[in-house]
Amino acid sequence: MSDHQSALSEQNQKFFDSLAISANRPPWMKDLVSQIQSEVLSRLDWLGIPTPPPTTTSSQLRLLDYACGSGELSHTFLPYLSSARGIDISASMVAAYNALAHTSSVPPSKMYAVQGDLLSTPADAQFSSEEWHGFNIATMSMALHHVSSPEDCIQKLVARLKEGGVAIFIDWKIDDSTAPQTHHTHHHAHDHQTHQGHGRHFPSAHNIVPGSEHTITRAGFTEKEMRDMLLTAGCDESSIGFMEFSEKTRLGDGENASMMTLFLAKGRQEAKA
């Protein structure tokens, strides 16, 4: 793992540890979680998740929730799954994930998370077993803009799917005309209200969530970027989809608030020849 990637992982771990306690989350972040849950439930058919849920062993659905946070997305999908497995770099987030399962009377066999990093080099040995492969669904919500290499991340998640499994990503949408916002851009903008790129303004993470400025590598992704990365990762081109959320999302509270657009992107692992 490079020094930059190692430092970024450490910064992400510290930052998300601080957000693991729900009371530490600002109102806009709680609204964001609710919006994601609602949007996902309204798009189950588009995402390829069968309803009603499968009832036979042969058609059980296994979910991998990477950068799983405190478990809200896994819990939202849970009625349609045989099991959900979460991975997060933050031990505090993992504890919150497992606490959510416990308070919901969901056994660990159904919903459970561990601390880890699928992007580490060398690879984390705990994820080499069969338990961590052959998933029907792999999700990553609001975390792709925190990793040093989104392309590598998507490729590694798609590789964890069984043939025909679907990868689902939720993140901020930026315009095709906007140049990618890099980690350097975020550092440069600490003293400004917005990040600027080709006429488009992006809220400064430093002003919205203090402490997050060193954890963000990009402001978001274009539709073309997501389609290209999913295709490169081994998804069937005809299966790749991109959909904006039905309503804008409030990022921040008070005078620093901005309205942003979230997206759902999906792709199915291509069938082996």
PDB file of C-alpha atoms in Angstrom:
ATOM      1  CA  MET A   1       0.000   0.000   0.000  1.00  0.00           C
ATOM      2  CA  SER A   2       1.391   3.449  -0.926  1.00  0.00           C
ATOM      3  CA  ASP A   3       2.135   6.020   1.758  1.00  0.00           C
ATOM      4  CA  HIS A   4      -0.708   8.193   0.403  1.00  0.00           C
ATOM      5  CA  GLN A   5      -3.213   5.336   0.417  1.00  0.00           C
ATOM      6  CA  SER A   6      -2.130   4.286   3.908  1.00  0.00           C
ATOM      7  CA  ALA A   7      -2.501   7.830   5.229  1.00  0.00           C
ATOM      8  CA  LEU A   8      -5.923   8.168   3.583  1.00  0.00           C
ATOM      9  CA  SER A   9      -7.097   4.896   5.144  1.00  0.00           C
ATOM     10  CA  GLU A  10      -5.979   6.092   8.578  1.00  0.00           C
ATOM     11  CA  GLN A  11      -7.745   9.440   8.132  1.00  0.00           C
ATOM     12  CA  ASN A  12     -10.935   7.714   6.980  1.00  0.00           C
ATOM     13  CA  GLN A  13     -10.813   5.382   9.955  1.00  0.00           C
ATOM     14  CA  LYS A  14     -10.495   8.222  12.468  1.00  0.00           C
ATOM     15  CA  PHE A  15     -13.168  10.344  10.803  1.00  0.00           C
ATOM     16  CA  PHE A  16     -15.784   7.599  10.524  1.00  0.00           C
ATOM     17  CA  ASP A  17     -15.099   6.425  14.057  1.00  0.00           C
ATOM     18  CA  SER A  18     -16.308   9.861  15.143  1.00  0.00           C
ATOM     19  CA  LEU A  19     -19.509   9.556  13.081  1.00  0.00           C
ATOM     20  CA  ALA A  20     -20.401   6.068  14.279  1.00  0.00           C
ATOM     21  CA  ILE A  21     -22.444   7.469  17.155  1.00  0.00           C
ATOM     22  CA  SER A  22     -25.750   8.615  15.680  1.00  0.00           C
ATOM     23  CA  ALA A  23     -25.912  11.548  18.091  1.00  0.00           C
ATOM     24  CA  ASN A  24     -22.787  12.958  16.441  1.00  0.00           C
ATOM     25  CA  ARG A  25     -24.493  13.185  13.063  1.00  0.00           C
ATOM     26  CA  PRO A  26     -25.914  16.532  11.957  1.00  0.00           C
ATOM     27  CA  PRO A  27     -29.594  16.711  10.897  1.00  0.00           C
ATOM     28  CA  TRP A  28     -28.806  16.793   7.166  1.00  0.00           C
ATOM     29  CA  MET A  29     -26.866  13.531   7.453  1.00  0.00           C
ATOM     30  CA  LYS A  30     -29.776  11.795   9.180  1.00  0.00           C
ATOM     31  CA  ASP A  31     -32.072  13.049   6.409  1.00  0.00           C
ATOM     32  CA  LEU A  32     -29.588  11.738   3.847  1.00  0.00           C
ATOM     33  CA  VAL A  33     -29.751   8.236   5.326  1.00  0.00           C
ATOM     34  CA  SER A  34     -33.561   8.305   5.219  1.00  0.00           C
ATOM     35  CA  GLN A  35     -33.547   9.510   1.625  1.00  0.00           C
ATOM     36  CA  ILE A  36     -31.201   6.720   0.529  1.00  0.00           C
ATOM     37  CA  GLN A  37     -33.347   4.099   2.236  1.00  0.00           C
ATOM     38  CA  SER A  38     -36.507   5.424   0.606  1.00  0.00           C
ATOM     39  CA  GLU A  39     -34.926   5.690  -2.844  1.00  0.00           C
ATOM     40  CA  VAL A  40     -33.498   2.177  -2.715  1.00  0.00           C
ATOM     41  CA  LEU A  41     -36.825   0.651  -1.695  1.00  0.00           C
ATOM     42  CA  SER A  42     -38.556   2.411  -4.586  1.00  0.00           C
ATOM     43  CA  ARG A  43     -35.980   1.035  -7.072  1.00  0.00           C
ATOM     44  CA  LEU A  44     -35.794  -2.633  -6.053  1.00  0.00           C
ATOM     45  CA  ASP A  45     -37.061  -3.855  -9.419  1.00  0.00           C
ATOM     46  CA  TRP A  46     -34.631  -1.601 -11.324  1.00  0.00           C
ATOM     47  CA  LEU A  47     -31.795  -2.833  -9.110  1.00  0.00           C
ATOM     48  CA  GLY A  48     -32.715  -6.414  -9.929  1.00  0.00           C
ATOM     49  CA  ILE A  49     -33.681  -7.436  -6.393  1.00  0.00           C
ATOM     50  CA  PRO A  50     -36.608  -9.861  -6.491  1.00  0.00           C
ATOM     51  CA  THR A  51     -39.789  -9.027  -4.628  1.00  0.00           C
ATOM     52  CA  PRO A  52     -41.205 -10.848  -2.820  1.00  0.00           C
ATOM     53  CA  PRO A  53     -37.909 -12.186  -1.441  1.00  0.00           C
ATOM     54  CA  PRO A  54     -36.716 -15.694  -2.408  1.00  0.00           C
ATOM     55  CA  THR A  55     -37.902 -18.511  -0.165  1.00  0.00           C
ATOM     56  CA  THR A  56     -35.844 -21.460  -1.384  1.00  0.00           C
ATOM     57  CA  THR A  57     -32.230 -22.227  -0.539  1.00  0.00           C
ATOM     58  CA  SER A  58     -31.264 -22.349  -4.213  1.00  0.00           C
ATOM     59  CA  SER A  59     -32.432 -18.770  -4.735  1.00  0.00           C
ATOM     60  CA  GLN A  60     -31.085 -17.153  -1.594  1.00  0.00           C
ATOM     61  CA  LEU A  61     -29.514 -13.708  -1.946  1.00  0.00           C
ATOM     62  CA  ARG A  62     -26.253 -12.803  -0.194  1.00  0.00           C
ATOM     63  CA  LEU A  63     -25.238  -9.150   0.169  1.00  0.00           C
ATOM     64  CA  LEU A  64     -21.758  -7.669   0.630  1.00  0.00           C
ATOM     65  CA  ASP A  65     -21.997  -4.135   2.024  1.00  0.00           C
ATOM     66  CA  TYR A  66     -18.576  -2.498   1.682  1.00  0.00           C
ATOM     67  CA  ALA A  67     -17.822   0.637   3.705  1.00  0.00           C
ATOM     68  CA  CYS A  68     -21.011  -0.482   5.419  1.00  0.00           C
ATOM     69  CA  GLY A  69     -21.124   2.244   8.045  1.00  0.00           C
ATOM     70  CA  SER A  70     -23.640   1.695  10.808  1.00  0.00           C
ATOM     71  CA  GLY A  71     -25.717  -0.734   8.756  1.00  0.00           C
ATOM     72  CA  GLU A  72     -28.714   1.239   7.546  1.00  0.00           C
ATOM     73  CA  LEU A  73     -28.380   0.105   3.918  1.00  0.00           C
ATOM     74  CA  SER A  74     -27.925  -3.561   4.819  1.00  0.00           C
ATOM     75  CA  HIS A  75     -30.913  -3.300   7.149  1.00  0.00           C
ATOM     76  CA  THR A  76     -32.999  -1.752   4.359  1.00  0.00           C
ATOM     77  CA  PHE A  77     -32.239  -4.658   2.010  1.00  0.00           C
ATOM     78  CA  LEU A  78     -32.520  -7.299   4.737  1.00  0.00           C
ATOM     79  CA  PRO A  79     -36.145  -8.448   4.106  1.00  0.00           C
ATOM     80  CA  TYR A  80     -35.065  -9.492   0.592  1.00  0.00           C
ATOM     81  CA  LEU A  81     -31.835 -11.265   1.607  1.00  0.00           C
ATOM     82  CA  SER A  82     -30.713 -14.539   3.075  1.00  0.00           C
ATOM     83  CA  SER A  83     -27.726 -12.749   4.655  1.00  0.00           C
ATOM     84  CA  ALA A  84     -25.818  -9.479   4.740  1.00  0.00           C
ATOM     85  CA  ARG A  85     -22.106  -9.165   5.437  1.00  0.00           C
ATOM     86  CA  GLY A  86     -20.564  -5.777   6.108  1.00  0.00           C
ATOM     87  CA  ILE A  87     -16.975  -4.561   5.973  1.00  0.00           C
ATOM     88  CA  ASP A  88     -15.817  -1.183   7.243  1.00  0.00           C
ATOM     89  CA  ILE A  89     -12.439   0.345   8.009  1.00  0.00           C
ATOM     90  CA  SER A  90     -13.893   1.877  11.176  1.00  0.00           C
ATOM     91  CA  ALA A  91     -14.200  -0.409  14.203  1.00  0.00           C
ATOM     92  CA  SER A  92     -16.770   1.956  15.687  1.00  0.00           C
ATOM     93  CA  MET A  93     -18.926   1.732  12.553  1.00  0.00           C
ATOM     94  CA  VAL A  94     -18.683  -2.067  12.654  1.00  0.00           C
ATOM     95  CA  ALA A  95     -19.809  -2.026  16.285  1.00  0.00           C
ATOM     96  CA  ALA A  96     -22.759   0.219  15.350  1.00  0.00           C
ATOM     97  CA  TYR A  97     -23.655  -2.094  12.434  1.00  0.00           C
ATOM     98  CA  ASN A  98     -23.713  -5.156  14.673  1.00  0.00           C
ATOM     99  CA  ALA A  99     -25.591  -3.239  17.373  1.00  0.00           C
ATOM    100  CA  LEU A 100     -28.303  -2.341  14.848  1.00  0.00           C
ATOM    101  CA  ALA A 101     -28.679  -6.018  13.991  1.00  0.00           C
ATOM    102  CA  HIS A 102     -28.820  -6.950  17.678  1.00  0.00           C
ATOM    103  CA  THR A 103     -31.427  -4.330  18.609  1.00  0.00           C
ATOM    104  CA  SER A 104     -33.490  -5.426  15.592  1.00  0.00           C
ATOM    105  CA  SER A 105     -33.347  -9.048  16.828  1.00  0.00           C
ATOM    106  CA  VAL A 106     -31.427 -10.091  13.717  1.00  0.00           C
ATOM    107  CA  PRO A 107     -28.978 -12.952  14.382  1.00  0.00           C
ATOM    108  CA  PRO A 108     -25.328 -12.666  13.257  1.00  0.00           C
ATOM    109  CA  SER A 109     -25.955 -15.433  10.729  1.00  0.00           C
ATOM    110  CA  LYS A 110     -28.305 -13.011   8.967  1.00  0.00           C
ATOM    111  CA  MET A 111     -26.479  -9.676   9.416  1.00  0.00           C
ATOM    112  CA  TYR A 112     -22.934  -9.202  10.644  1.00  0.00           C
ATOM    113  CA  ALA A 113     -19.968  -6.906   9.938  1.00  0.00           C
ATOM    114  CA  VAL A 114     -16.213  -7.043  10.480  1.00  0.00           C
ATOM    115  CA  GLN A 115     -13.481  -4.440  10.422  1.00  0.00           C
ATOM    116  CA  GLY A 116     -11.252  -4.561   7.361  1.00  0.00           C
ATOM    117  CA  ASP A 117     -10.100  -3.044   4.094  1.00  0.00           C
ATOM    118  CA  LEU A 118     -10.552  -4.794   0.749  1.00  0.00           C
ATOM    119  CA  LEU A 119      -8.168  -2.285  -0.841  1.00  0.00           C
ATOM    120  CA  SER A 120      -5.179  -3.010   1.379  1.00  0.00           C
ATOM    121  CA  THR A 121      -1.880  -4.235  -0.022  1.00  0.00           C
ATOM    122  CA  PRO A 122      -1.038  -6.959   0.686  1.00  0.00           C
ATOM    123  CA  ALA A 123      -4.592  -8.287   0.643  1.00  0.00           C
ATOM    124  CA  ASP A 124      -6.261  -8.864   4.002  1.00  0.00           C
ATOM    125  CA  ALA A 125      -6.151 -12.640   4.582  1.00  0.00           C
ATOM    126  CA  GLN A 126      -9.452 -12.692   6.482  1.00  0.00           C
ATOM    127  CA  PHE A 127     -11.300 -12.044   3.216  1.00  0.00           C
ATOM    128  CA  SER A 128      -9.731 -14.913   1.266  1.00  0.00           C
ATOM    129  CA  SER A 129     -12.246 -17.532   2.406  1.00  0.00           C
ATOM    130  CA  GLU A 130     -15.296 -18.665   0.465  1.00  0.00           C
ATOM    131  CA  GLU A 131     -17.522 -16.758   2.901  1.00  0.00           C
ATOM    132  CA  TRP A 132     -16.344 -13.488   1.356  1.00  0.00           C
ATOM    133  CA  HIS A 133     -16.881 -14.471  -2.284  1.00  0.00           C
ATOM    134  CA  GLY A 134     -19.810 -15.418  -4.481  1.00  0.00           C
ATOM    135  CA  PHE A 135     -22.188 -12.657  -3.397  1.00  0.00           C
ATOM    136  CA  ASN A 136     -25.380 -11.915  -5.323  1.00  0.00           C
ATOM    137  CA  ILE A 137     -25.196  -8.215  -4.483  1.00  0.00           C
ATOM    138  CA  ALA A 138     -22.330  -5.895  -3.577  1.00  0.00           C
ATOM    139  CA  THR A 139     -23.113  -2.371  -2.408  1.00  0.00           C
ATOM    140  CA  MET A 140     -21.126   0.735  -1.570  1.00  0.00           C
ATOM    141  CA  SER A 141     -23.013   3.808  -0.422  1.00  0.00           C
ATOM    142  CA  MET A 142     -21.552   7.293  -0.048  1.00  0.00           C
ATOM    143  CA  ALA A 143     -17.981   6.031   0.234  1.00  0.00           C
ATOM    144  CA  LEU A 144     -16.542   5.766  -3.273  1.00  0.00           C
ATOM    145  CA  HIS A 145     -15.485   9.430  -3.121  1.00  0.00           C
ATOM    146  CA  HIS A 146     -13.377   8.580  -0.056  1.00  0.00           C
ATOM    147  CA  VAL A 147     -11.095   5.974  -1.710  1.00  0.00           C
ATOM    148  CA  SER A 148      -7.826   6.694  -3.492  1.00  0.00           C
ATOM    149  CA  SER A 149      -8.665   4.579  -6.554  1.00  0.00           C
ATOM    150  CA  PRO A 150     -12.391   4.247  -7.354  1.00  0.00           C
ATOM    151  CA  GLU A 151     -11.557   2.098 -10.377  1.00  0.00           C
ATOM    152  CA  ASP A 152      -9.666  -0.431  -8.270  1.00  0.00           C
ATOM    153  CA  CYS A 153     -12.388  -0.421  -5.626  1.00  0.00           C
ATOM    154  CA  ILE A 154     -15.166  -1.155  -8.123  1.00  0.00           C
ATOM    155  CA  GLN A 155     -13.100  -3.890  -9.746  1.00  0.00           C
ATOM    156  CA  LYS A 156     -12.471  -5.602  -6.407  1.00  0.00           C
ATOM    157  CA  LEU A 157     -16.137  -5.474  -5.420  1.00  0.00           C
ATOM    158  CA  VAL A 158     -17.309  -6.870  -8.773  1.00  0.00           C
ATOM    159  CA  ALA A 159     -14.758  -9.677  -8.359  1.00  0.00           C
ATOM    160  CA  ARG A 160     -16.531 -10.680  -5.119  1.00  0.00           C
ATOM    161  CA  LEU A 161     -19.788 -11.338  -6.992  1.00  0.00           C
ATOM    162  CA  LYS A 162     -21.002 -14.647  -8.319  1.00  0.00           C
ATOM    163  CA  GLU A 163     -21.661 -14.809 -12.040  1.00  0.00           C
ATOM    164  CA  GLY A 164     -24.620 -12.535 -12.763  1.00  0.00           C
ATOM    165  CA  GLY A 165     -24.347 -10.766  -9.414  1.00  0.00           C
ATOM    166  CA  VAL A 166     -25.060  -7.052  -9.294  1.00  0.00           C
ATOM    167  CA  ALA A 167     -22.851  -4.246  -7.969  1.00  0.00           C
ATOM    168  CA  ILE A 168     -24.678  -1.143  -6.693  1.00  0.00           C
ATOM    169  CA  PHE A 169     -23.114   2.233  -5.946  1.00  0.00           C
ATOM    170  CA  ILE A 170     -24.631   5.357  -4.402  1.00  0.00           C
ATOM    171  CA  ASP A 171     -22.722   8.627  -4.499  1.00  0.00           C
ATOM    172  CA  TRP A 172     -22.722  12.285  -5.580  1.00  0.00           C
ATOM    173  CA  LYS A 173     -23.300  13.078  -9.251  1.00  0.00           C
ATOM    174  CA  ILE A 174     -21.272  15.725 -11.013  1.00  0.00           C
ATOM    175  CA  ASP A 175     -21.755  17.004 -14.568  1.00  0.00           C
ATOM    176  CA  ASP A 176     -19.935  15.479 -17.530  1.00  0.00           C
ATOM    177  CA  SER A 177     -18.487  18.922 -18.219  1.00  0.00           C
ATOM    178  CA  THR A 178     -16.844  19.027 -14.798  1.00  0.00           C
ATOM    179  CA  ALA A 179     -13.263  17.929 -14.378  1.00  0.00           C
ATOM    180  CA  PRO A 180     -12.698  15.320 -11.638  1.00  0.00           C
ATOM    181  CA  GLN A 181     -12.189  16.947  -8.252  1.00  0.00           C
ATOM    182  CA  THR A 182      -9.055  15.465  -6.746  1.00  0.00           C
ATOM    183  CA  HIS A 183      -7.765  15.191  -3.211  1.00  0.00           C
ATOM    184  CA  HIS A 184      -5.471  18.112  -3.984  1.00  0.00           C
ATOM    185  CA  THR A 185      -8.471  20.268  -4.859  1.00  0.00           C
ATOM    186  CA  HIS A 186     -10.023  19.626  -1.455  1.00  0.00           C
ATOM    187  CA  HIS A 187      -6.829  20.576   0.347  1.00  0.00           C
ATOM    188  CA  HIS A 188      -6.571  23.742  -1.683  1.00  0.00           C
ATOM    189  CA  ALA A 189     -10.092  24.856  -0.812  1.00  0.00           C
ATOM    190  CA  HIS A 190      -9.944  24.811   2.979  1.00  0.00           C
ATOM    191  CA  ASP A 191     -10.445  28.550   3.245  1.00  0.00           C
ATOM    192  CA  HIS A 192     -13.260  28.763   0.707  1.00  0.00           C
ATOM    193  CA  GLN A 193     -16.966  28.123   0.845  1.00  0.00           C
ATOM    194  CA  THR A 194     -16.916  26.042  -2.345  1.00  0.00           C
ATOM    195  CA  HIS A 195     -14.636  24.040  -4.602  1.00  0.00           C
ATOM    196  CA  GLN A 196     -14.681  25.311  -8.147  1.00  0.00           C
ATOM    197  CA  GLY A 197     -14.237  23.398 -11.395  1.00  0.00           C
ATOM    198  CA  HIS A 198     -15.114  24.556 -14.900  1.00  0.00           C
ATOM    199  CA  GLY A 199     -17.893  26.854 -13.727  1.00  0.00           C
ATOM    200  CA  ARG A 200     -19.439  24.380 -11.284  1.00  0.00           C
ATOM    201  CA  HIS A 201     -19.264  24.890  -7.515  1.00  0.00           C
ATOM    202  CA  PHE A 202     -18.856  22.126  -4.957  1.00  0.00           C
ATOM    203  CA  PRO A 203     -19.467  22.522  -1.243  1.00  0.00           C
ATOM    204  CA  SER A 204     -16.301  22.492   0.809  1.00  0.00           C
ATOM    205  CA  ALA A 205     -16.232  19.380   2.979  1.00  0.00           C
ATOM    206  CA  HIS A 206     -14.317  21.342   5.595  1.00  0.00           C
ATOM    207  CA  ASN A 207     -17.266  23.714   6.050  1.00  0.00           C
ATOM    208  CA  ILE A 208     -19.953  21.011   5.891  1.00  0.00           C
ATOM    209  CA  VAL A 209     -18.394  18.299   8.065  1.00  0.00           C
ATOM    210  CA  PRO A 210     -15.343  19.462  10.020  1.00  0.00           C
ATOM    211  CA  GLY A 211     -12.608  16.864   9.897  1.00  0.00           C
ATOM    212  CA  SER A 212     -13.700  15.349   6.598  1.00  0.00           C
ATOM    213  CA  GLU A 213     -11.485  17.437   4.343  1.00  0.00           C
ATOM    214  CA  HIS A 214      -8.590  14.964   4.461  1.00  0.00           C
ATOM    215  CA  THR A 215     -10.801  11.954   3.729  1.00  0.00           C
ATOM    216  CA  ILE A 216     -12.344  13.012   0.410  1.00  0.00           C
ATOM    217  CA  THR A 217     -10.594  12.306  -2.890  1.00  0.00           C
ATOM    218  CA  ARG A 218     -13.308  13.526  -5.270  1.00  0.00           C
ATOM    219  CA  ALA A 219     -16.426  15.690  -5.301  1.00  0.00           C
ATOM    220  CA  GLY A 220     -18.385  12.997  -7.114  1.00  0.00           C
ATOM    221  CA  PHE A 221     -18.683  11.071 -10.381  1.00  0.00           C
ATOM    222  CA  THR A 222     -20.164  11.599 -13.822  1.00  0.00           C
ATOM    223  CA  GLU A 223     -22.479   9.089 -15.416  1.00  0.00           C
ATOM    224  CA  LYS A 224     -19.830   8.301 -18.028  1.00  0.00           C
ATOM    225  CA  GLU A 225     -17.199   7.670 -15.368  1.00  0.00           C
ATOM    226  CA  MET A 226     -19.422   5.216 -13.528  1.00  0.00           C
ATOM    227  CA  ARG A 227     -20.412   3.405 -16.714  1.00  0.00           C
ATOM    228  CA  ASP A 228     -16.787   3.158 -17.851  1.00  0.00           C
ATOM    229  CA  MET A 229     -15.554   1.914 -14.465  1.00  0.00           C
ATOM    230  CA  LEU A 230     -18.285  -0.725 -14.199  1.00  0.00           C
ATOM    231  CA  LEU A 231     -17.540  -1.915 -17.736  1.00  0.00           C
ATOM    232  CA  THR A 232     -13.797  -2.098 -17.040  1.00  0.00           C
ATOM    233  CA  ALA A 233     -14.508  -4.006 -13.821  1.00  0.00           C
ATOM    234  CA  GLY A 234     -16.176  -6.792 -15.785  1.00  0.00           C
ATOM    235  CA  CYS A 235     -19.859  -5.848 -15.832  1.00  0.00           C
ATOM    236  CA  ASP A 236     -21.971  -6.700 -18.840  1.00  0.00           C
ATOM    237  CA  GLU A 237     -22.443  -3.476 -20.806  1.00  0.00           C
ATOM    238  CA  SER A 238     -26.164  -4.047 -21.345  1.00  0.00           C
ATOM    239  CA  SER A 239     -26.684  -4.415 -17.585  1.00  0.00           C
ATOM    240  CA  ILE A 240     -25.052  -1.139 -16.585  1.00  0.00           C
ATOM    241  CA  GLY A 241     -27.503   1.500 -15.428  1.00  0.00           C
ATOM    242  CA  PHE A 242     -27.351   4.982 -13.938  1.00  0.00           C
ATOM    243  CA  MET A 243     -30.228   6.834 -12.319  1.00  0.00           C
ATOM    244  CA  GLU A 244     -30.421  10.122 -10.454  1.00  0.00           C
ATOM    245  CA  PHE A 245     -32.354  10.277  -7.200  1.00  0.00           C
ATOM    246  CA  SER A 246     -35.883  11.570  -7.617  1.00  0.00           C
ATOM    247  CA  GLU A 247     -35.183  14.616  -5.422  1.00  0.00           C
ATOM    248  CA  LYS A 248     -32.187  16.805  -4.685  1.00  0.00           C
ATOM    249  CA  THR A 249     -30.267  16.207  -1.465  1.00  0.00           C
ATOM    250  CA  ARG A 250     -29.445  18.836   1.124  1.00  0.00           C
ATOM    251  CA  LEU A 251     -25.746  18.816   1.941  1.00  0.00           C
ATOM    252  CA  GLY A 252     -25.142  20.678   5.177  1.00  0.00           C
ATOM    253  CA  ASP A 253     -27.309  22.786   7.452  1.00  0.00           C
ATOM    254  CA  GLY A 254     -27.872  26.523   7.769  1.00  0.00           C
ATOM    255  CA  GLU A 255     -25.877  28.985   5.687  1.00  0.00           C
ATOM    256  CA  ASN A 256     -23.457  26.312   4.446  1.00  0.00           C
ATOM    257  CA  ALA A 257     -26.206  24.101   3.003  1.00  0.00           C
ATOM    258  CA  SER A 258     -26.180  23.231  -0.706  1.00  0.00           C
ATOM    259  CA  MET A 259     -28.490  21.154  -2.864  1.00  0.00           C
ATOM    260  CA  MET A 260     -26.731  18.243  -4.543  1.00  0.00           C
ATOM    261  CA  THR A 261     -27.693  15.252  -6.686  1.00  0.00           C
ATOM    262  CA  LEU A 262     -27.236  11.626  -5.678  1.00  0.00           C
ATOM    263  CA  PHE A 263     -27.195   8.693  -8.090  1.00  0.00           C
ATOM    264  CA  LEU A 264     -27.656   4.956  -8.165  1.00  0.00           C
ATOM    265  CA  ALA A 265     -25.329   3.059 -10.496  1.00  0.00           C
ATOM    266  CA  LYS A 266     -25.493  -0.681 -11.148  1.00  0.00           C
ATOM    267  CA  GLY A 267     -23.866  -3.386 -13.223  1.00  0.00           C
ATOM    268  CA  ARG A 268     -24.030  -7.186 -13.368  1.00  0.00           C
ATOM    269  CA  GLN A 269     -20.904  -9.294 -13.509  1.00  0.00           C
ATOM    270  CA  GLU A 270     -20.507 -10.535 -17.042  1.00  0.00           C
ATOM    271  CA  ALA A 271     -21.156 -14.224 -17.632  1.00  0.00           C
ATOM    272  CA  LYS A 272     -17.996 -16.257 -18.131  1.00  0.00           C
ATOM    273  CA  ALA A 273     -17.457 -17.513 -21.663  1.00  0.00           C
TER     274      ALA A 273
END
